[in-house]
XYZ file of N, CA and C in Angstrom:
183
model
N 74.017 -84.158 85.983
C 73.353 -83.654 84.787
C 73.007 -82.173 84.949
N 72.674 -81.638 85.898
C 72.460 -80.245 86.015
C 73.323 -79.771 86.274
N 74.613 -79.843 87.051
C 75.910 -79.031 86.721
C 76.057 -79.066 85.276
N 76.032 -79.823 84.344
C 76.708 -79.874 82.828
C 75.741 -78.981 82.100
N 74.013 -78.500 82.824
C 73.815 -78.051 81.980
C 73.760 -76.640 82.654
N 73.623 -76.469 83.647
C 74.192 -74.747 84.858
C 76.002 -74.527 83.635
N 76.827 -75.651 83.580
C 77.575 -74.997 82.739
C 78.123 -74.435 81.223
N 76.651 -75.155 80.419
C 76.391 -74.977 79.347
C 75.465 -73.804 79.063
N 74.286 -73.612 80.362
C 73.909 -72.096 80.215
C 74.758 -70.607 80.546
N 76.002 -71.178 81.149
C 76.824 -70.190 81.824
C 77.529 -69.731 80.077
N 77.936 -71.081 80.219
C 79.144 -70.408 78.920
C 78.173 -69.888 77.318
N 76.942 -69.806 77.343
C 76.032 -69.449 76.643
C 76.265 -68.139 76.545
N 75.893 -67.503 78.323
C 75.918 -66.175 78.903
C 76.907 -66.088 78.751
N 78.309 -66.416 78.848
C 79.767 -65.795 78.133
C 80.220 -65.486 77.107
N 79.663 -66.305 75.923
C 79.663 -65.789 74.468
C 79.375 -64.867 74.425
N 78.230 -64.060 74.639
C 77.815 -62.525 74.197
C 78.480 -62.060 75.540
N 78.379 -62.211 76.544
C 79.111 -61.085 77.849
C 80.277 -61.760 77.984
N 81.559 -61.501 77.232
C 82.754 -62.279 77.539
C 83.436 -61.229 78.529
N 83.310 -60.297 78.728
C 83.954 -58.996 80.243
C 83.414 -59.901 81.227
N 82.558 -60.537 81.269
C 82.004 -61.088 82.817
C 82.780 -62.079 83.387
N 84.095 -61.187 84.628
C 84.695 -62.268 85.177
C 84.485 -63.051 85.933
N 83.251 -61.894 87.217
C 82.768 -62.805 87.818
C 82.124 -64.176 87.406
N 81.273 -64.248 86.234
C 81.257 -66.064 86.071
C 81.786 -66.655 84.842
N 82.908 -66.015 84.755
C 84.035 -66.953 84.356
C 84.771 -67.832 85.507
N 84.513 -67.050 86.760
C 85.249 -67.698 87.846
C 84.023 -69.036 88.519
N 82.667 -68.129 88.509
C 81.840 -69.379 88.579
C 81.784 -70.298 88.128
N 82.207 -70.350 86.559
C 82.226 -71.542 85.784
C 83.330 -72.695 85.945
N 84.802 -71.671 86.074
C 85.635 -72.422 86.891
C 85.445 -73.051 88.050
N 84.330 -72.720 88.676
C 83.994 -73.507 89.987
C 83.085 -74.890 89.492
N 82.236 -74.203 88.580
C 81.272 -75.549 88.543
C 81.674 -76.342 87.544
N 82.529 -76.397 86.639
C 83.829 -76.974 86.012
C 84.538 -77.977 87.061
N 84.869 -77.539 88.045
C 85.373 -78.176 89.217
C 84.770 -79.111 89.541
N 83.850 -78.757 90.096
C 83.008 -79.771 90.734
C 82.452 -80.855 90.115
N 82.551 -80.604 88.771
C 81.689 -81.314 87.699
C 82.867 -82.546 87.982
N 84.168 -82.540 87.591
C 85.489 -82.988 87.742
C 85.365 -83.865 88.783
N 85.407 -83.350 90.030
C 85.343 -84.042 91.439
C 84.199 -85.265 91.815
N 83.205 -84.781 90.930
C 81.544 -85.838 90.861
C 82.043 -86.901 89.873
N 82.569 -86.443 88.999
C 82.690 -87.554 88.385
C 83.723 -88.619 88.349
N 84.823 -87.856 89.303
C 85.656 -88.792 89.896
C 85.136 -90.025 90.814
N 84.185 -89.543 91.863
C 83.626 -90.248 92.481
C 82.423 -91.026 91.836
N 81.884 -90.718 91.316
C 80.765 -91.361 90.301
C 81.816 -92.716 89.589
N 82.595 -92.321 88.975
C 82.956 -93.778 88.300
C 84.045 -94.408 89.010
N 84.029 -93.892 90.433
C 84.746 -94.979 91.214
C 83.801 -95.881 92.094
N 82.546 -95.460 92.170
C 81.151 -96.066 92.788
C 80.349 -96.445 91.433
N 81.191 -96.411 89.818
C 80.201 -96.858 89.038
C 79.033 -96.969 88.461
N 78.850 -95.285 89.179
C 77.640 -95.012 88.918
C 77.336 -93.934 87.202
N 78.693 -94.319 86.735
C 78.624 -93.757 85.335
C 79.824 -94.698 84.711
N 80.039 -94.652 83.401
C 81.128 -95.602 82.774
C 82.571 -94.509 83.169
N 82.981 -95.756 83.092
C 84.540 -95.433 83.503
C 85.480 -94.094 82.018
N 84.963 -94.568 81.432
C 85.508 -93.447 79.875
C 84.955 -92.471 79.928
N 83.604 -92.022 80.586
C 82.916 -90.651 80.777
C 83.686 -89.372 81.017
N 83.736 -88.568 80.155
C 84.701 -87.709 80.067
C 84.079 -86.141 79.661
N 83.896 -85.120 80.800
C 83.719 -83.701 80.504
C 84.213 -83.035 79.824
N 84.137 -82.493 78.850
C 85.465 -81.296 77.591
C 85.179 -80.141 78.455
N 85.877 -79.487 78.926
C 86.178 -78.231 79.150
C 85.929 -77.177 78.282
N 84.838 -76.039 79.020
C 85.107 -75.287 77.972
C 85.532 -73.904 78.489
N 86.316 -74.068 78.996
C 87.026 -72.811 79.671
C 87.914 -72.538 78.931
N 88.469 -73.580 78.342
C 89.898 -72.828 77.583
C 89.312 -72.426 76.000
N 88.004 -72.116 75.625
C 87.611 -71.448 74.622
C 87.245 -70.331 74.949
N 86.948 -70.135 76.122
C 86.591 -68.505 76.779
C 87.709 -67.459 76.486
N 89.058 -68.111 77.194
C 90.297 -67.181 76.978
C 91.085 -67.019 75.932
């Protein structure tokens, strides 16, 4: 839950500062990770199996 929302305040801060590559690349990181947790999360079931992150990286570019 706090990665989703570290990446909902990020891409906040990208709307008005869209030059900022450096955390465009951060976001791609915590985008990542978000990915990787929740792989493991609904293989230990600790979230439903259909739980699904939207990306929002590909609205940045």
């Amino acid at each position: 839950e706090r990665l989703v929302r570290k990446a909902l305040g990020l891409q906040k801060h990208l709307n008005t500062h869209n030059s900022d590559k450096r955390n465009v690349r951060a976001l791609e990181l915590i985008e990542a990770k978000v990915h990787r947790l929740s792989k493991y999360y609904k293989k230990n079931s600790k979230i439903p199996k259909d739980w699904k992150y939207k990306s929002v990286i590909a609205k940045l570019e």
